[in-house]
Coordinates of C-alpha atoms and ligand atoms in Angstrom, one line a residue:
Chain A
X1132 CA -13.5 -5.9 -28.5
X1133 CA -16.3 -5.7 -30.8
X1134 CA -19.6 -4.1 -29.9
X1135 CA -21.6 -7.2 -29.7
X1136 CA -19.2 -8.9 -27.4
X1137 CA -19.3 -5.8 -25.0
X1138 CA -20.7 -6.7 -21.7
X1139 CA -21.1 -3.7 -19.4
X1140 CA -20.2 -3.6 -15.8
X1141 CA -23.1 -2.4 -13.8
X1142 CA -23.2 -1.5 -10.1
X1143 CA -26.6 -1.7 -8.4
X1144 CA -26.8 -0.1 -4.9
X1145 CA -29.8 -1.8 -3.4
X1146 CA -31.3 -0.9 0.0
X1147 CA -31.4 -3.7 2.5
X1148 CA -35.2 -3.7 3.1
X1149 CA -36.8 -3.6 -0.2
X1150 CA -34.6 -3.8 -3.3
X1151 CA -32.1 -6.2 -1.9
X1152 CA -34.9 -8.5 -0.8
X1153 CA -36.4 -8.0 -4.4
X1154 CA -33.1 -9.1 -5.9
X1155 CA -33.2 -12.2 -3.5
X1156 CA -36.7 -13.0 -4.7
X1157 CA -35.6 -12.7 -8.3
X1158 CA -32.9 -15.2 -7.5
X1159 CA -35.2 -17.8 -5.7
X1160 CA -37.7 -17.5 -8.6
X1161 CA -34.9 -18.2 -11.0
X1162 CA -35.5 -15.1 -13.0
X1163 CA -32.6 -14.3 -15.2
X1164 CA -30.7 -11.0 -15.2
X1165 CA -27.1 -10.6 -16.5
X1166 CA -24.3 -11.7 -14.0
X1167 CA -22.5 -8.4 -14.7
X1168 CA -24.8 -6.6 -12.3
X1169 CA -22.9 -6.3 -9.1
X1170 CA -25.2 -5.6 -6.2
X1171 CA -23.9 -3.5 -3.3
X1172 CA -26.2 -3.7 -0.4
X1173 CA -26.9 -0.4 1.5
X1174 CA -29.0 0.1 4.6
X1175 CA -31.1 2.7 2.8
X1176 CA -31.2 4.4 -0.5
X1177 CA -30.2 7.5 1.2
X1178 CA -27.0 6.0 2.3
X1179 CA -25.7 6.6 -1.1
X1180 CA -24.0 9.9 -1.6
X1181 CA -22.8 11.3 -4.9
X1182 CA -19.2 10.1 -4.2
X1183 CA -20.6 6.5 -4.2
X1184 CA -21.8 6.8 -7.7
X1185 CA -18.6 8.5 -9.0
X1186 CA -16.4 5.9 -7.3
X1187 CA -18.3 3.2 -9.0
X1188 CA -17.6 4.8 -12.3
X1189 CA -13.9 5.3 -11.3
X1190 CA -13.6 1.7 -10.4
X1191 CA -14.9 0.6 -14.0
X1192 CA -18.5 0.7 -13.9
X1193 CA -20.2 1.5 -17.2
X1194 CA -23.6 2.0 -15.4
X1195 CA -24.8 2.7 -12.0
X1196 CA -28.4 2.1 -10.7
X1197 CA -29.8 3.0 -7.2
X1198 CA -32.6 0.9 -6.0
X1199 CA -34.8 1.5 -3.0
X1200 CA -38.3 1.1 -1.5
X1201 CA -41.1 2.8 -3.2
X1202 CA -41.6 6.4 -2.0
X1203 CA -43.6 6.3 1.2
X1204 CA -42.4 2.7 2.0
X1205 CA -38.8 3.5 3.1
X1206 CA -37.9 1.4 6.2
X1207 CA -36.7 4.8 7.7
X1208 CA -39.8 6.5 6.5
X1209 CA -38.3 9.3 4.6
X1210 CA -34.7 8.2 3.5
X1211 CA -35.6 7.7 -0.2
X1212 CA -37.3 11.2 -0.5
X1213 CA -33.9 12.7 0.3
X1214 CA -32.1 10.1 -2.0
X1215 CA -34.7 11.2 -4.8
X1216 CA -33.7 14.9 -4.6
X1217 CA -30.0 14.1 -4.3
X1218 CA -29.9 11.9 -7.3
X1219 CA -31.9 14.2 -9.4
X1220 CA -29.4 17.0 -8.7
X1221 CA -26.4 14.7 -9.4
X1222 CA -27.8 13.1 -12.6
X1223 CA -28.6 16.7 -13.8
X1224 CA -25.1 17.8 -13.1
X1225 CA -23.6 14.8 -14.8
X1226 CA -25.6 15.6 -17.9
X1227 CA -24.5 19.2 -17.6
X1228 CA -20.9 18.1 -17.7
X1229 CA -21.6 16.1 -20.8
X1230 CA -21.7 12.7 -19.4
X1231 CA -24.4 10.3 -20.9
X1232 CA -27.5 10.5 -18.8
X1233 CA -28.5 7.0 -19.7
X1234 CA -25.7 5.6 -17.5
X1235 CA -27.4 6.4 -14.3
X1236 CA -30.9 5.4 -13.1
X1237 CA -32.9 5.2 -9.9
X1238 CA -35.7 2.5 -9.6
X1239 CA -38.1 1.7 -6.7
X1240 CA -38.3 -2.0 -6.2
X1241 CA -40.1 -3.5 -3.3
X1242 CA -39.3 -6.9 -1.6
X1243 CA -42.2 -8.4 -3.4
X1244 CA -41.2 -7.3 -6.9
X1245 CA -38.6 -10.0 -7.9
X1246 CA -39.9 -9.8 -11.5
X1247 CA -39.6 -6.0 -11.6
X1248 CA -36.1 -6.3 -10.4
X1249 CA -35.1 -8.7 -13.0
X1250 CA -36.9 -6.7 -15.8
X1251 CA -35.2 -3.4 -14.5
X1252 CA -31.8 -4.9 -14.6
X1253 CA -32.3 -6.5 -18.1
X1254 CA -33.5 -3.2 -19.4
X1255 CA -30.6 -1.2 -17.8
X1256 CA -28.0 -3.6 -19.1
X1257 CA -29.5 -3.3 -22.5
X1258 CA -29.5 0.4 -22.4
X1259 CA -25.8 0.6 -21.2
X1260 CA -24.8 -2.0 -23.7
X1261 CA -26.0 0.2 -26.4
X1262 CA -24.0 3.1 -25.0
X1263 CA -20.9 1.3 -24.9
X1264 CA -18.0 1.7 -22.4
X1265 CA -17.9 4.4 -20.0
X1266 CA -15.2 6.8 -21.3
X1267 CA -16.1 10.2 -19.8
X1268 CA -16.0 9.2 -16.2
X1269 CA -13.2 6.5 -16.4
X1270 CA -10.0 6.4 -14.5
X1271 CA -7.4 4.9 -16.8
X1272 CA -5.3 3.9 -13.7
X1273 CA -8.3 1.7 -12.7
X1274 CA -8.6 -0.2 -16.1
X1275 CA -7.2 -3.7 -16.1
Chain B
X946 CA -17.5 55.8 3.0
X947 CA -14.0 54.6 4.3
X948 CA -13.7 57.4 6.6
X949 CA -17.2 56.8 8.2
X950 CA -16.4 53.2 8.5
X951 CA -13.0 53.9 10.2
X952 CA -14.6 56.2 12.6
X953 CA -17.3 53.7 13.6
X954 CA -14.7 51.0 14.0
X955 CA -12.5 53.1 16.2
X956 CA -15.5 54.2 18.3
X957 CA -16.5 50.4 18.9
X958 CA -13.0 49.5 19.8
X959 CA -12.7 52.5 22.1
X960 CA -16.0 51.8 23.9
X961 CA -15.0 48.1 24.3
X962 CA -18.0 46.8 22.4
X963 CA -15.7 45.0 20.3
X964 CA -12.1 44.0 20.6
X965 CA -11.2 43.4 17.0
X966 CA -12.2 44.5 13.6
X967 CA -12.3 42.4 10.5
X968 CA -11.8 44.5 7.4
X969 CA -9.6 45.0 4.5
X970 CA -6.1 46.4 3.9
X971 CA -3.9 47.1 1.0
X972 CA -0.8 45.3 0.0
X973 CA 1.8 46.7 -2.3
X974 CA -0.6 47.8 -5.0
X975 CA -3.9 49.6 -4.9
X976 CA -5.6 46.6 -6.3
X977 CA -4.0 44.0 -4.1
X978 CA -6.5 43.9 -1.2
X979 CA -6.4 41.4 1.5
X980 CA -8.8 40.8 4.4
X981 CA -7.2 41.8 7.8
X982 CA -7.9 41.9 11.5
X983 CA -7.4 45.3 13.3
X984 CA -7.0 45.5 17.0
X985 CA -6.1 49.1 17.5
X986 CA -7.0 52.6 16.3
X987 CA -3.6 53.2 15.0
X988 CA -3.7 50.1 13.0
X989 CA -7.1 51.1 11.4
X990 CA -5.6 54.7 10.7
X991 CA -2.7 53.2 8.9
X992 CA -4.1 50.4 7.0
X993 CA -7.8 50.1 6.8
X994 CA -9.3 50.5 3.4
X995 CA -12.7 50.2 1.7
X996 CA -12.7 50.8 -2.0
X997 CA -13.9 49.3 -5.3
X998 CA -11.1 46.6 -4.8
X999 CA -12.5 45.2 -1.6
X1000 CA -14.0 42.0 -3.2
X1001 CA -13.1 39.5 -0.5
X1002 CA -16.2 38.3 1.4
X1003 CA -15.3 38.7 5.0
X1004 CA -18.0 36.5 6.4
X1005 CA -15.8 33.4 6.5
X1006 CA -13.1 35.2 8.6
X1007 CA -15.5 35.5 11.5
X1008 CA -15.3 31.8 11.9
X1009 CA -12.0 31.6 13.7
X1010 CA -13.0 34.5 16.0
X1011 CA -16.4 33.2 17.2
X1012 CA -15.0 31.2 20.2
X1013 CA -13.4 34.4 21.8
X1014 CA -15.1 35.8 24.7
X1015 CA -15.2 39.4 23.3
X1016 CA -17.0 40.6 20.2
X1017 CA -15.7 40.9 16.8
X1018 CA -16.8 43.6 14.4
X1019 CA -17.1 42.6 10.8
X1020 CA -18.0 44.7 7.8
X1021 CA -20.3 43.0 5.2
X1022 CA -21.4 44.0 1.8
X1023 CA -24.8 43.0 0.7
X1024 CA -23.8 39.8 -1.0
X1025 CA -21.6 38.9 2.0
X1026 CA -24.5 39.1 4.3
X1027 CA -26.1 36.3 2.5
X1028 CA -23.2 34.1 3.3
X1029 CA -23.3 35.3 6.9
X1030 CA -27.0 34.5 7.2
X1031 CA -26.4 31.1 5.8
X1032 CA -23.6 30.5 8.3
X1033 CA -25.8 31.5 11.2
X1034 CA -28.7 29.3 9.8
X1035 CA -26.3 26.4 9.9
X1036 CA -25.0 27.1 13.3
X1037 CA -21.6 27.5 11.9
X1038 CA -21.0 30.8 13.5
X1039 CA -22.0 32.1 16.9
X1040 CA -24.1 35.3 16.1
X1041 CA -23.5 36.8 19.6
X1042 CA -19.9 36.8 19.1
X1043 CA -20.3 39.3 16.2
X1044 CA -21.2 42.9 15.6
X1045 CA -22.1 43.3 12.0
X1046 CA -22.1 46.5 10.1
X1047 CA -23.7 46.4 6.7
X1048 CA -22.1 48.6 4.1
X1049 CA -23.0 49.6 0.6
X1050 CA -21.4 48.2 -2.6
X1051 CA -21.5 49.6 -6.0
X1052 CA -19.6 46.8 -7.7
X1053 CA -16.2 45.8 -7.5
X1054 CA -13.4 46.0 -10.2
X1055 CA -11.7 43.2 -11.7
X1056 CA -7.9 44.1 -12.1
X1057 CA -7.6 41.2 -14.5
X1058 CA -9.7 43.0 -17.0
X1059 CA -7.6 46.0 -16.9
X1060 CA -4.4 43.9 -17.3
X1061 CA -6.0 42.1 -20.0
X1062 CA -6.4 45.4 -21.8
X1063 CA -2.6 45.5 -21.9
X1064 CA -2.0 47.8 -19.0
X1065 CA 1.4 47.0 -17.4
X1066 CA 3.5 48.8 -14.7
X1067 CA 0.3 49.8 -13.0
X1068 CA 1.1 52.3 -10.1
X1069 CA -2.3 53.2 -8.9
X1070 CA -5.9 52.8 -9.6
X1071 CA -8.5 55.1 -8.3
X1072 CA -12.3 54.7 -8.8
X1073 CA -14.6 57.5 -8.6
X1074 CA -18.2 57.3 -9.6
X1075 CA -18.2 55.9 -13.1
X1076 CA -14.6 56.6 -13.8
X1077 CA -11.7 54.3 -13.1
X1078 CA -8.3 56.1 -13.5
X1079 CA -5.3 53.9 -14.0
X1080 CA -2.0 55.5 -13.6
X1081 CA 0.9 53.4 -15.0
X1082 CA 4.6 53.8 -15.5
X1083 CA 3.9 54.3 -19.2
X1084 CA 0.9 56.8 -19.1
X1085 CA -2.7 57.0 -17.7
X1086 CA -6.0 55.7 -19.0
X1087 CA -9.5 56.2 -17.8
X1088 CA -12.0 53.4 -18.0
X1089 CA -15.8 53.3 -17.7
X1090 CA -16.3 51.3 -14.5
X1091 CA -18.9 48.9 -16.0
X1092 CA -16.3 47.7 -18.5
X1093 CA -13.8 46.7 -15.8
X1094 CA -16.3 45.4 -13.2
X1095 CA -16.1 41.8 -11.9
X1096 CA -18.3 39.5 -13.8
X1097 CA -20.1 38.4 -10.6
X1098 CA -20.9 42.1 -9.9
X1099 CA -22.3 42.6 -13.4
X1100 CA -24.8 39.9 -12.4
X1101 CA -25.3 41.2 -8.8
X1102 CA -28.4 39.6 -7.3
X1103 CA -29.0 42.1 -4.4
X1104 CA -28.0 45.3 -2.7
X1105 CA -30.0 44.3 0.2
X1106 CA -28.4 43.3 3.5
X1107 CA -30.0 40.1 5.0
X1108 CA -28.2 40.4 8.5
X1109 CA -26.6 43.4 10.4
X1110 CA -26.6 45.2 13.7
X1111 CA -26.2 48.5 12.0
X1112 CA -26.1 49.9 8.5
X1113 CA -23.9 52.5 7.1
X1114 CA -25.4 54.2 4.1
X1115 CA -28.8 53.4 2.4
X1116 CA -30.4 50.1 2.3
X1117 CA -30.6 48.6 -1.4
X1118 CA -33.0 46.2 -3.0
X1119 CA -33.0 42.7 -4.4
X1120 CA -32.3 43.0 -8.1
X1121 CA -33.3 41.2 -11.4
X1122 CA -30.3 39.5 -12.9
X1123 CA -29.4 37.5 -16.0
X1124 CA -27.1 35.3 -13.9
X1125 CA -28.5 32.0 -15.3
X1126 CA -28.1 32.9 -19.0
X1127 CA -24.7 31.1 -19.3
X1128 CA -26.2 28.1 -17.7
X1129 CA -29.0 28.1 -20.2
X1130 CA -26.5 28.4 -23.1
X1131 CA -24.7 25.4 -21.8
X1132 CA -27.8 23.4 -21.4
X1133 CA -28.7 24.2 -24.9
X1134 CA -25.5 22.5 -26.2
X1135 CA -25.1 18.9 -27.2
X1136 CA -23.5 16.6 -24.5
X1137 CA -20.4 16.4 -26.6
X1138 CA -20.1 20.1 -26.8
X1139 CA -20.6 20.5 -23.1
X1140 CA -18.1 17.6 -22.4
X1141 CA -15.5 19.5 -24.5
X1142 CA -16.3 22.8 -22.8
X1143 CA -15.9 21.3 -19.2
X1144 CA -12.7 19.3 -20.1
X1145 CA -11.3 22.6 -21.3
X1146 CA -12.1 24.2 -18.1
X1147 CA -11.7 21.6 -15.6
X1148 CA -8.4 20.2 -16.9
X1149 CA -6.7 23.6 -15.9
X1150 CA -7.4 23.1 -12.3
X1151 CA -4.3 22.7 -10.1
X1152 CA -6.3 21.7 -7.0
X1153 CA -4.8 24.6 -5.0
X1154 CA -8.2 24.3 -3.1
X1155 CA -8.6 28.0 -3.1
X1156 CA -12.1 27.7 -4.2
X1157 CA -12.9 25.6 -1.2
X1158 CA -10.9 27.7 1.3
X1159 CA -12.5 31.0 0.2
X1160 CA -16.1 29.6 0.1
X1161 CA -18.1 30.7 3.2
X1162 CA -20.4 27.7 2.6
X1163 CA -17.4 25.3 3.0
X1164 CA -16.9 25.6 6.7
X1165 CA -16.5 21.9 7.6
X1166 CA -13.6 21.5 10.0
X1167 CA -12.5 18.4 8.2
X1168 CA -13.1 18.2 4.6
X1169 CA -13.4 15.2 2.5
X1170 CA -10.8 16.5 0.1
X1171 CA -8.3 16.4 3.2
X1172 CA -9.1 12.8 4.0
X1173 CA -6.0 10.8 3.3
X1174 CA -8.1 7.7 2.9
X1175 CA -10.0 9.4 -0.1
X1176 CA -6.8 9.1 -2.4
X1177 CA -7.4 12.7 -3.5
X1178 CA -6.1 14.7 -0.6
X1179 CA -3.4 17.3 -1.1
X1180 CA -2.5 16.7 -4.5
X1181 CA -3.2 17.8 -8.0
X1182 CA -5.7 15.6 -9.9
X1183 CA -3.8 12.7 -11.7
X1184 CA -6.6 12.0 -14.1
X1185 CA -9.5 13.5 -15.9
X1186 CA -11.7 11.5 -13.4
X1187 CA -10.2 13.2 -10.5
X1188 CA -10.8 16.6 -12.0
X1189 CA -14.4 15.9 -12.7
X1190 CA -14.9 14.2 -9.3
X1191 CA -13.5 17.2 -7.3
X1192 CA -15.6 19.7 -9.2
X1193 CA -18.9 17.7 -9.0
X1194 CA -18.4 17.0 -5.2
X1195 CA -17.3 20.5 -4.4
X1196 CA -20.3 21.9 -6.0
X1197 CA -22.6 19.3 -4.7
X1198 CA -21.4 19.9 -1.1
X1199 CA -22.6 23.4 -1.3
X1200 CA -25.7 22.8 -3.5
X1201 CA -28.6 24.4 -1.7
X1202 CA -26.4 26.3 0.6
X1203 CA -24.3 28.3 -2.0
X1204 CA -25.6 31.8 -1.9
X1205 CA -23.9 32.6 -5.4
X1206 CA -21.5 35.1 -3.6
X1207 CA -18.9 34.4 -6.5
X1208 CA -15.8 34.0 -4.3
X1209 CA -14.9 30.6 -5.7
X1210 CA -14.6 32.1 -9.2
X1211 CA -13.0 35.2 -7.9
X1212 CA -10.1 33.4 -6.2
X1213 CA -9.4 30.7 -8.9
X1214 CA -5.9 31.3 -10.2
X1215 CA -6.8 29.4 -13.2
X1216 CA -10.0 31.3 -14.0
X1217 CA -12.3 28.4 -13.9
X1218 CA -15.9 29.4 -14.0
X1219 CA -17.0 27.6 -10.9
X1220 CA -20.0 29.7 -10.6
X1221 CA -21.3 27.9 -13.7
X1222 CA -21.4 24.7 -11.6
X1223 CA -22.9 26.3 -8.7
X1224 CA -25.6 28.2 -10.7
X1225 CA -26.7 25.0 -12.4
X1226 CA -27.5 23.6 -9.0
X1227 CA -29.3 26.8 -8.1
X1228 CA -31.4 26.9 -11.3
X1229 CA -32.2 23.2 -11.0
X1230 CA -33.3 23.6 -7.4
X1231 CA -35.4 26.7 -8.5
X1232 CA -36.9 24.7 -11.4
X1233 CA -37.6 21.4 -9.6
X1234 CA -38.4 22.5 -6.0
X1235 CA -39.4 26.1 -6.1
X1236 CA -37.4 29.4 -6.0
X1237 CA -34.9 29.3 -3.3
X1238 CA -32.2 31.8 -2.4
X1239 CA -29.7 30.5 0.3
X1240 CA -28.9 33.1 2.9
X1241 CA -32.1 35.2 2.5
X1242 CA -33.3 34.8 6.1
X1243 CA -32.1 32.9 9.2
X1244 CA -33.7 29.6 9.7
X1245 CA -34.4 28.6 6.2
X1246 CA -34.4 24.8 5.4
X1247 CA -32.0 24.0 2.6
X1248 CA -33.7 22.2 -0.3
X1249 CA -31.3 19.2 -0.2
X1250 CA -32.3 18.4 3.5
X1251 CA -35.9 18.8 2.6
X1252 CA -38.4 17.0 0.4
X1253 CA -42.1 16.8 -0.6
X1254 CA -43.8 13.6 -1.5
X1255 CA -44.6 15.0 -4.9
X1256 CA -40.9 15.7 -5.9
X1257 CA -39.9 14.7 -9.5
X1258 CA -38.3 11.5 -10.1
X1259 CA -34.7 11.4 -11.1
X1260 CA -35.5 10.2 -14.5
X1261 CA -36.7 13.6 -15.3
X1262 CA -33.1 14.2 -16.4
X1263 CA -33.1 11.5 -18.9
X1264 CA -36.4 12.6 -20.2
X1265 CA -34.8 15.9 -21.1
X1266 CA -35.2 18.0 -17.7
X1267 CA -37.5 20.8 -16.8
Ligands
SF4_823 S1 -19.7 27.9 -3.9 FE1 -18.7 29.9 -4.5 S2 -20.4 31.2 -4.9 FE2 -21.2 29.6 -3.7 S3 -21.0 30.3 -1.5 FE3 -19.1 29.1 -2.1 S4 -17.7 30.8 -2.8 FE4 -19.7 31.5 -2.8
SF4_824 S1 -9.3 27.5 -7.2 FE1 -9.3 26.9 -9.2 S2 -7.4 25.8 -9.6 FE2 -7.7 26.0 -7.4 S3 -8.7 24.1 -6.8 FE3 -10.3 25.6 -7.2 S4 -10.8 25.3 -9.4 FE4 -9.0 24.3 -9.0
FES825 S1 -34.8 1.5 3.5 FE1 -35.2 1.3 1.4 S2 -35.2 3.2 0.7 FE2 -34.9 3.6 2.8

């Protein structure tokens, strides 16, 4: 597979109340973002624990992004504040283990930000495409 | 010290204040120390020891005795009291079921360092003050204690006891340490170098789970690593991914609660420097959310179950960290 054909697989965890609705809005507005972004809907950004992120990489993701309501706007009031600390710690640990820090990201996307959702995904896919395949957190048994 | 402790333990048993004592006893070799439960004065006279090999942190051993209706006496070194305080904070152990005696610690000896120096056929090791005398089948040798001290004791963070009912010996102080130096060295490497370094370390893991079992912060009755649905229970890692995952998750689950007692690294049969993972989290927490020492006092709120509205965004990592 040559570099310019490489299409990264992206897993996007989106909270039900803001970012998932933002993705919906991007869809109804016919804004384009790559089809390789697989959205997993979660009740709140803080539903995502570090194991989710690692599992996504194990099952073949090249990049994982977590989207939630803007700080202060979480449907459960404070969920995303906890998620923010948790992800900061996890990303820092991944970097410490030598895993590319560009493969993980957190973005706050509201239900009204369809355009932001599409822009974020396009940008993230671009970044991960430049990085290439996930090799450092891959599980060979899961490769097809 | 040992004799004072024995005397106190026997007094407390005799008065009925406690019905069992958690301490240490010797196995076949002087340096082969194991935690033990004593229920009689005879057992204490025969087996109880406290010396420079009593590294095991006894706080976790109180866990299985907290539901008894009578009290248990436990001896805790300064660093062990941090673990105990953390367990009490998390309501993992019933404080009222325990009688805690704080004891001093002047650093423990790492027998592996003596063995690494080529000593074989070790018959006995005695430690007095700054001298460590090793008596072997092939002759004797004396070491300066600091040269054979455990790594974690060289970076000791405190001689102060954070929880106790009574103290034997004098109270010590919180100390300055250089325990984050190695973390900083790793942070200064390139990602490729770090990746190589950790592959070299983590690929040796045999998933014996000793690090988890010894850890006083790991007190969940059912652990994610025992969940048959997880695909990673009760087996050696099948793949580099599983090695990484085990170590990231193990360290993450104690992040903000790890007191840096050093038990995990001590018990690892593969000598994997688990403390470098824990200390990374500790130093990140200190840097991002303010200085925090787990187990300092009862009732603290752990940083990962806390937040402020002004916390840094996770992209701080991609931007190069603190
Ligand atoms: S992770 Fe290691 S250093 Fe931290 S509390 Fe557990 S055993 Fe002690
Ligand atoms: S004690 Fe060492 S070998 Fe055993 S599971 Fe922990 S890191 Fe792996
Ligand atoms: S509901 Fe959206 S982040 Fe909590």
